[in-house]
mmCIF file with all atom_site columns, C-alpha atoms and ligand atoms in Angstrom:
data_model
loop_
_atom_site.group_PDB
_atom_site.id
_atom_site.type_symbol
_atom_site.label_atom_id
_atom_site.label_alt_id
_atom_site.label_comp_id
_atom_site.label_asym_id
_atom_site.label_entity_id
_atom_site.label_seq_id
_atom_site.pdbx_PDB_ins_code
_atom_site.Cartn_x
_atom_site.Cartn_y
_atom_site.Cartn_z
_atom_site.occupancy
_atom_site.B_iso_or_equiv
_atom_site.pdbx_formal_charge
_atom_site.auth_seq_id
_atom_site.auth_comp_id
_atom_site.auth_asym_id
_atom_site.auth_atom_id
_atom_site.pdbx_PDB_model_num
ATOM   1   C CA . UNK W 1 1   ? 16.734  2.156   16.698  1.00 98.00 ? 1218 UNK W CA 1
ATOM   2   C CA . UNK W 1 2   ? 16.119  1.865   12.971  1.00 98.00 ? 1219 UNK W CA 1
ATOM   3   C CA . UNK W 1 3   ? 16.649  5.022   11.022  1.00 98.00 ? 1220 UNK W CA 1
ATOM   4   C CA . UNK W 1 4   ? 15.958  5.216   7.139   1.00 98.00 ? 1221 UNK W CA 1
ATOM   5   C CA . UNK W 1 5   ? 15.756  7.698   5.083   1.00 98.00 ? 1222 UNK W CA 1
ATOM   6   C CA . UNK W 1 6   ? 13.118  7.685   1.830   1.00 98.00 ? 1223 UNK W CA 1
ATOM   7   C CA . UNK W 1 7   ? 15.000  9.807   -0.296  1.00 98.00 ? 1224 UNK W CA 1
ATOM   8   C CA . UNK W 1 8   ? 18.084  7.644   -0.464  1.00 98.00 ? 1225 UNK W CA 1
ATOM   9   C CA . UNK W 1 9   ? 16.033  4.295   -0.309  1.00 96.00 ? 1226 UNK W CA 1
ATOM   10  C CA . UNK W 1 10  ? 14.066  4.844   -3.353  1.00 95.00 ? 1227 UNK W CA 1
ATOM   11  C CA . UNK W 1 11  ? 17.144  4.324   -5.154  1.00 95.00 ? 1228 UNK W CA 1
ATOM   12  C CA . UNK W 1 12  ? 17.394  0.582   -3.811  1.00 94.00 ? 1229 UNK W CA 1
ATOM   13  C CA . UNK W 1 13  ? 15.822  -2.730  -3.997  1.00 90.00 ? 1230 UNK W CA 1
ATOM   14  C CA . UNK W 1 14  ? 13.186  -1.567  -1.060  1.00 93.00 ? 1231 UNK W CA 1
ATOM   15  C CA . UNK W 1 15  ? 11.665  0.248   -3.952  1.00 93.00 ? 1232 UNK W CA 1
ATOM   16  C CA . UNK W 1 16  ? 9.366   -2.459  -6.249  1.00 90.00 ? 1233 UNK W CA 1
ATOM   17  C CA . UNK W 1 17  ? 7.366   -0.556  -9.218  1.00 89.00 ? 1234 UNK W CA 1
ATOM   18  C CA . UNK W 1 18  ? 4.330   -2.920  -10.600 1.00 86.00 ? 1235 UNK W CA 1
ATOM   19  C CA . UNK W 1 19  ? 1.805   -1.059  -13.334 1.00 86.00 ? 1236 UNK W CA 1
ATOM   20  C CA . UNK W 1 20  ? 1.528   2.235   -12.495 1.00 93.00 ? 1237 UNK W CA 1
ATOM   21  C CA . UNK W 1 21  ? 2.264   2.317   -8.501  1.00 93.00 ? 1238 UNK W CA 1
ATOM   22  C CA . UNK W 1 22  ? 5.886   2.155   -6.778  1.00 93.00 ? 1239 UNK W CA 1
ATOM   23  C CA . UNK W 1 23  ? 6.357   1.458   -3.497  1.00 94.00 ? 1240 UNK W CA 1
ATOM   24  C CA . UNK W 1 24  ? 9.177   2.064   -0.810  1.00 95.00 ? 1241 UNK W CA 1
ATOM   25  C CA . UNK W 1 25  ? 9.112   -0.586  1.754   1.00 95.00 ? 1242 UNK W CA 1
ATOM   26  C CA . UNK W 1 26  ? 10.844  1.303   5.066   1.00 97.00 ? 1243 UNK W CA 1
ATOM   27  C CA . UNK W 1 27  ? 10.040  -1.286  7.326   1.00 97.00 ? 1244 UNK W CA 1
ATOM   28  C CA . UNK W 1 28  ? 9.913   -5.444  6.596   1.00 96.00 ? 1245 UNK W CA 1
ATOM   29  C CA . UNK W 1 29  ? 9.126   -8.418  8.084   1.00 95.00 ? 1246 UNK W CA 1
ATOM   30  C CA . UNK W 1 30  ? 13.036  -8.871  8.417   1.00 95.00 ? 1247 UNK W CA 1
ATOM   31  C CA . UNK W 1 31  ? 12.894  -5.946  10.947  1.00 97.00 ? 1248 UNK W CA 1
ATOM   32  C CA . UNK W 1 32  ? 11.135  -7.485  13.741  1.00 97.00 ? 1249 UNK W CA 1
ATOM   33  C CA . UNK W 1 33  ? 8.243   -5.024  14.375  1.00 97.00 ? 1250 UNK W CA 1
ATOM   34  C CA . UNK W 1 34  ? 5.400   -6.863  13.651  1.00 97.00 ? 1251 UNK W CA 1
ATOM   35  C CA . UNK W 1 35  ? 3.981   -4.412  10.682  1.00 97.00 ? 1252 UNK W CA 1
ATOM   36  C CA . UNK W 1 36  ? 5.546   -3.658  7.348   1.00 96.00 ? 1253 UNK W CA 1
ATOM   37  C CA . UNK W 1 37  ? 5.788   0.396   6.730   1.00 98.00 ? 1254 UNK W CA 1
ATOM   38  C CA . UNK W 1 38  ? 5.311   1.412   3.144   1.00 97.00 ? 1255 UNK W CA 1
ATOM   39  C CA . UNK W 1 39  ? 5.520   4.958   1.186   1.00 98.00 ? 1256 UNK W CA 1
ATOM   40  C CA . UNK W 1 40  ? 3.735   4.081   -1.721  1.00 97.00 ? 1257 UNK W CA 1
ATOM   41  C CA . UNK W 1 41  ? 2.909   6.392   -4.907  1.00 98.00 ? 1258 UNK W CA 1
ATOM   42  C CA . UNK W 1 42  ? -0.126  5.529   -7.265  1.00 97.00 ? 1259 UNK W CA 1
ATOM   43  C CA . UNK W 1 43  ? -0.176  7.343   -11.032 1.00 98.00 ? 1260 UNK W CA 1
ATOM   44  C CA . UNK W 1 44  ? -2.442  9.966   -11.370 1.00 98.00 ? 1261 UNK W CA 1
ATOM   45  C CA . UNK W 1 45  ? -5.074  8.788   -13.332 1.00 98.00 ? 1262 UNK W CA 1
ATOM   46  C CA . UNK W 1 46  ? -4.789  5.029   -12.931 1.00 97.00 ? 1263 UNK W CA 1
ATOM   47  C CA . UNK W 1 47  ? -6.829  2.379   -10.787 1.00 97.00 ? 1264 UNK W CA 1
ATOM   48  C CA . UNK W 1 48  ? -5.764  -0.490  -9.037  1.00 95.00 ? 1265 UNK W CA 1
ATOM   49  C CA . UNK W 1 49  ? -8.207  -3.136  -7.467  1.00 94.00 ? 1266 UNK W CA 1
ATOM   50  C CA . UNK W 1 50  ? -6.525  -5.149  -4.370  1.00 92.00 ? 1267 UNK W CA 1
ATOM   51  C CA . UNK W 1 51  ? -7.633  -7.431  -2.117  1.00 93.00 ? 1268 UNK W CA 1
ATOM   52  C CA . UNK W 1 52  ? -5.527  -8.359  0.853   1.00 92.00 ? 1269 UNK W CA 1
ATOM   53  C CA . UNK W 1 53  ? -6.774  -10.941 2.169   1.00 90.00 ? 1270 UNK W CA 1
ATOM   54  C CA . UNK W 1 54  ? -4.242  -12.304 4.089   1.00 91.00 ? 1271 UNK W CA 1
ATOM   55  C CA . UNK W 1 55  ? -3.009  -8.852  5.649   1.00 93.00 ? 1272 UNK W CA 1
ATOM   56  C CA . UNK W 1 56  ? -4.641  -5.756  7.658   1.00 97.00 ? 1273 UNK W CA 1
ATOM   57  C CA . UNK W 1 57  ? -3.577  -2.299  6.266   1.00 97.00 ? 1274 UNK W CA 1
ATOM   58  C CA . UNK W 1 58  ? -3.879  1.235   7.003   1.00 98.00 ? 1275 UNK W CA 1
ATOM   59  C CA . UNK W 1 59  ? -3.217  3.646   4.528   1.00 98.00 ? 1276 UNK W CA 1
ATOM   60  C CA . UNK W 1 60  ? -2.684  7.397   5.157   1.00 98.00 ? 1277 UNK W CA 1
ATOM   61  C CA . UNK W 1 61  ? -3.001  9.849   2.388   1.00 98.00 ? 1278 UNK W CA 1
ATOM   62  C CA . UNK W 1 62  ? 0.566   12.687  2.273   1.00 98.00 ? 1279 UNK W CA 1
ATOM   63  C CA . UNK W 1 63  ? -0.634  13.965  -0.861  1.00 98.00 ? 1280 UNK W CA 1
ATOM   64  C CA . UNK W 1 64  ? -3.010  13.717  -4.021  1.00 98.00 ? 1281 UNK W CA 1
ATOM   65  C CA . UNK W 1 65  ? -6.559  13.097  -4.510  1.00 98.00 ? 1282 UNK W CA 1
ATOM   66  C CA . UNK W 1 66  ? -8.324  9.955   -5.124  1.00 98.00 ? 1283 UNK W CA 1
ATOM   67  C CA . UNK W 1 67  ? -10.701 7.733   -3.785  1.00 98.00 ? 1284 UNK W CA 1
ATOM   68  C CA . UNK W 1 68  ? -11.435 4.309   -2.599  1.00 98.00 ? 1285 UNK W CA 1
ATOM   69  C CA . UNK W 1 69  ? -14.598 2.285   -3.225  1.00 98.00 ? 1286 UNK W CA 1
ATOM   70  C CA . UNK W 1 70  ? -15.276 -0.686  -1.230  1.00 97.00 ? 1287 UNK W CA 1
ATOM   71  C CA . UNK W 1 71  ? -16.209 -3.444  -4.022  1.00 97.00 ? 1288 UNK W CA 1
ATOM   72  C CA . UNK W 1 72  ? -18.726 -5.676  -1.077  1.00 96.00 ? 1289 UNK W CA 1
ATOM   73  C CA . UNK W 1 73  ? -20.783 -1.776  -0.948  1.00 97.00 ? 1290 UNK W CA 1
ATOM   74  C CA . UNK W 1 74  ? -20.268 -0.329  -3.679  1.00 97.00 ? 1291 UNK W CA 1
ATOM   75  C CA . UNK W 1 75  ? -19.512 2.762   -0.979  1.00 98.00 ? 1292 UNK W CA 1
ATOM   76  C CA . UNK W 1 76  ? -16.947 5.423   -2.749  1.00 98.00 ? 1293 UNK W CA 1
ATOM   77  C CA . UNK W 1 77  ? -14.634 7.651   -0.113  1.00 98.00 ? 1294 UNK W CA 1
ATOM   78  C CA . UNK W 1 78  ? -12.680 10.727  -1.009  1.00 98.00 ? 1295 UNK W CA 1
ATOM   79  C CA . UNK W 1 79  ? -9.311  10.590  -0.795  1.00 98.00 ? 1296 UNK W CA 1
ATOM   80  C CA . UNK W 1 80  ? -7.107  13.873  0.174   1.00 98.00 ? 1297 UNK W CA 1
ATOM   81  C CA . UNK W 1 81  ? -4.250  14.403  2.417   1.00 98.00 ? 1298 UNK W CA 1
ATOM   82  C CA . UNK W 1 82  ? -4.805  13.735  6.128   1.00 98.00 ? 1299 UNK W CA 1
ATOM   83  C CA . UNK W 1 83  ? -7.207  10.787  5.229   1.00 98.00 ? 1300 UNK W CA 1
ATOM   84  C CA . UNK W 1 84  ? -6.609  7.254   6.679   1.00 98.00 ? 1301 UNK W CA 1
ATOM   85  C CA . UNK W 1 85  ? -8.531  4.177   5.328   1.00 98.00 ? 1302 UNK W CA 1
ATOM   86  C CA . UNK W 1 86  ? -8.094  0.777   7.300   1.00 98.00 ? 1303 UNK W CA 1
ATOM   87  C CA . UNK W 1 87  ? -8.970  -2.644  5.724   1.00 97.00 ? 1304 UNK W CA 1
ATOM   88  C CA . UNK W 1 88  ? -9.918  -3.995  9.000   1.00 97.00 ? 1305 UNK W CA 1
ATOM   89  C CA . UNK W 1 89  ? -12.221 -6.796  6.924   1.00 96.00 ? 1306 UNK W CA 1
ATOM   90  C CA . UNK W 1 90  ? -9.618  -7.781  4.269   1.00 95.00 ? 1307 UNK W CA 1
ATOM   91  C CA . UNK W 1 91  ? -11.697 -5.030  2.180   1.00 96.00 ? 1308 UNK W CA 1
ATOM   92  C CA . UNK W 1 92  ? -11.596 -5.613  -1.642  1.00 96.00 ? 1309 UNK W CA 1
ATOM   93  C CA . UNK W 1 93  ? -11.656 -2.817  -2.604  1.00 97.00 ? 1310 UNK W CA 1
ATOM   94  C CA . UNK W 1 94  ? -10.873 -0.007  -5.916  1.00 97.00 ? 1311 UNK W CA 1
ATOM   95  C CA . UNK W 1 95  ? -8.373  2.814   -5.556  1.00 97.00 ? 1312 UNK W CA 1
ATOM   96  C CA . UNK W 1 96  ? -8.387  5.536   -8.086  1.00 98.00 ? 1313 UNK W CA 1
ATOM   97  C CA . UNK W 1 97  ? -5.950  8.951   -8.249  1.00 98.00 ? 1314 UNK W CA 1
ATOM   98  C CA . UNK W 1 98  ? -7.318  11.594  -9.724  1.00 98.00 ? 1315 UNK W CA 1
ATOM   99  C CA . UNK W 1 99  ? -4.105  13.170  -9.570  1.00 98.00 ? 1316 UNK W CA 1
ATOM   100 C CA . UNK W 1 100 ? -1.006  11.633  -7.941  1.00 98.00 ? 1317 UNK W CA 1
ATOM   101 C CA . UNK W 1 101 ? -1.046  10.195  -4.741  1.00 98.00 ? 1318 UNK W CA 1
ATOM   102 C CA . UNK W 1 102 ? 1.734   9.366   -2.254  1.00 98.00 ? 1319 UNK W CA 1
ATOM   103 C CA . UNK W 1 103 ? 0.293   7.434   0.814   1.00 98.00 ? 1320 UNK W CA 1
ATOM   104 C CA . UNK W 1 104 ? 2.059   6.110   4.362   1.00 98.00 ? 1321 UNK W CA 1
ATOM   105 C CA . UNK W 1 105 ? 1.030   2.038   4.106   1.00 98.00 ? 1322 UNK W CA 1
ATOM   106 C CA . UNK W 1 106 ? 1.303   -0.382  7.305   1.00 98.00 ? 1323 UNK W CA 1
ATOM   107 C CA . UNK W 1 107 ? 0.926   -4.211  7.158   1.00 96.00 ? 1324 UNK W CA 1
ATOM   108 C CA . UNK W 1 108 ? 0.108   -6.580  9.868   1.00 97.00 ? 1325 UNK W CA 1
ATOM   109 C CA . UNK W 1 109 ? 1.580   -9.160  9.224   1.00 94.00 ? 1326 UNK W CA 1
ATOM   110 C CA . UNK W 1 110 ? 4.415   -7.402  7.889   1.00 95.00 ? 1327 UNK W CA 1
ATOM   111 C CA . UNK W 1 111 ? 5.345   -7.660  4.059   1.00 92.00 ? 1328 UNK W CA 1
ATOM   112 C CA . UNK W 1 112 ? 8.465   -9.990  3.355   1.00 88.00 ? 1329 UNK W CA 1
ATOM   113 C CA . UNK W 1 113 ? 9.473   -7.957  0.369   1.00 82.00 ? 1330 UNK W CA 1
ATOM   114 C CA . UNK W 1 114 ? 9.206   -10.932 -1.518  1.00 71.00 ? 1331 UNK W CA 1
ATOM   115 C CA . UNK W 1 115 ? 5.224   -10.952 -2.763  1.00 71.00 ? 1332 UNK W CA 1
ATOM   116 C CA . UNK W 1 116 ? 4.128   -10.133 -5.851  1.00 63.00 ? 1333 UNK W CA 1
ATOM   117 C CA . UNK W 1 117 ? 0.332   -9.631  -6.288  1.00 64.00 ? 1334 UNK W CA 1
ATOM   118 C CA . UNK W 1 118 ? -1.448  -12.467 -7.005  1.00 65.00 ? 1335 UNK W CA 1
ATOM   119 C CA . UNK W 1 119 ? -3.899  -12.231 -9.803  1.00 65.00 ? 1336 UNK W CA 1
ATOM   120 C CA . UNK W 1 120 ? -7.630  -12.046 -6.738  1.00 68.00 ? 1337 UNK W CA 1
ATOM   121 C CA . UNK W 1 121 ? -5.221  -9.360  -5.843  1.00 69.00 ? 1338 UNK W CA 1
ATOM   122 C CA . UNK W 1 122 ? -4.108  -10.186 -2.520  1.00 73.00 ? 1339 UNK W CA 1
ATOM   123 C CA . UNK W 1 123 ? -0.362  -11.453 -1.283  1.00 77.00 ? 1340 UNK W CA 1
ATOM   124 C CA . UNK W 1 124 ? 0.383   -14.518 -0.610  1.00 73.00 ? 1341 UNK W CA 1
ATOM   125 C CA . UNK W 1 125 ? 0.407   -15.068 3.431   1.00 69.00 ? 1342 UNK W CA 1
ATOM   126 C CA . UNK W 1 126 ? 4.147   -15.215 4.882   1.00 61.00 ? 1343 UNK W CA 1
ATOM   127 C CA . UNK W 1 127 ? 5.658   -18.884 5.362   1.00 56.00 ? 1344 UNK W CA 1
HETATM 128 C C1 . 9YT Z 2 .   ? -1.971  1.750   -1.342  1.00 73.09 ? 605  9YT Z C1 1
HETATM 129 C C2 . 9YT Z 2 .   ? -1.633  0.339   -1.090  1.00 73.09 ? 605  9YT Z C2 1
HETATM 130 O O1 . 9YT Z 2 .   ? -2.448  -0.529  -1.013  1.00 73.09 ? 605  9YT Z O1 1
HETATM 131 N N1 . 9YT Z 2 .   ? -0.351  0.100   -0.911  1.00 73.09 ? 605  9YT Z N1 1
HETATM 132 C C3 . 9YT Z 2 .   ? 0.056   -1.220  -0.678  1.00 73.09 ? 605  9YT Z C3 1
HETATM 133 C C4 . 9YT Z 2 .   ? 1.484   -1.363  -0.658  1.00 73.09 ? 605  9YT Z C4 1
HETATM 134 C C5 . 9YT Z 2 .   ? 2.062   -1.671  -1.977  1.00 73.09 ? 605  9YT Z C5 1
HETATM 135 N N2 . 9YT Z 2 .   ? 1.152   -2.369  -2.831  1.00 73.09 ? 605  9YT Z N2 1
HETATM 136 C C6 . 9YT Z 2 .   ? 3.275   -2.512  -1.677  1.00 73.09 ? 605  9YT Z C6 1
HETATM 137 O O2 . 9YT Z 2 .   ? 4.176   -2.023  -1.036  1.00 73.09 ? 605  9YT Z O2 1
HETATM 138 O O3 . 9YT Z 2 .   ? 3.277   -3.674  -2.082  1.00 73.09 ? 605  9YT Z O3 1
#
């Protein structure tokens, strides 16, 4: 059994800040479950435009407001707690906070630790 605790791994390496979002990787490749398991907290008032298009994710929304617009549509969602979004096409896609927002992140195939966003916005695919 793997037990971990966010409030004491924030303070470590698991945690990797890029403009304006942080993220707490709890689970990682390295850990043999086949998904990645992310907290992840987005500045209120800034947008971030991501394309993963070598990974699935879910995202679940703990607390903030927002919203997600699927750049293919054009289609907007509201985001508030107790929404999920899935990128179950690779969806680029635009998230905004409107205030802060602390979401639960999964990644099949499960984040290395090691990627950095690449500038189409997507992570490299795992070796
Ligand atoms: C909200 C979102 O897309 N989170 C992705 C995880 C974060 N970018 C990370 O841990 O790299």
């Amino acid at each position: 059994m793997i037990v971990r605790d966010f409030n004491k791994e924030k303070n470590t390496d698991r945690k990797v800040a890029d403009q304006r979002w942080n993220s707490v990787r709890l689970l990682l490749a390295d850990d043999g479950m086949g998904f990645s398991f992310h907290i992840t907290t987005i500045e209120g008032g800034s947008e971030h435009t991501f394309h993963y298009k070598n990974h699935f994710e879910s995202v679940y929304c703990i607390s903030g407001e927002g919203s997600i617009e699927d750049l293919a549509t054009g289609e907007v969602h509201q985001i508030t707690p107790g929404v999920m979004y899935a990128l179950n096409l690779h969806d680029k896609h635009t998230l905004r906070a409107t205030s802060e927002l602390v979401l639960a992140c999964c990644f099949n195939p499960p984040v290395t630790g090691h990627e950095v966003h690449q500038a189409d916005g997507s992570y490299a695919a795992a070796d």
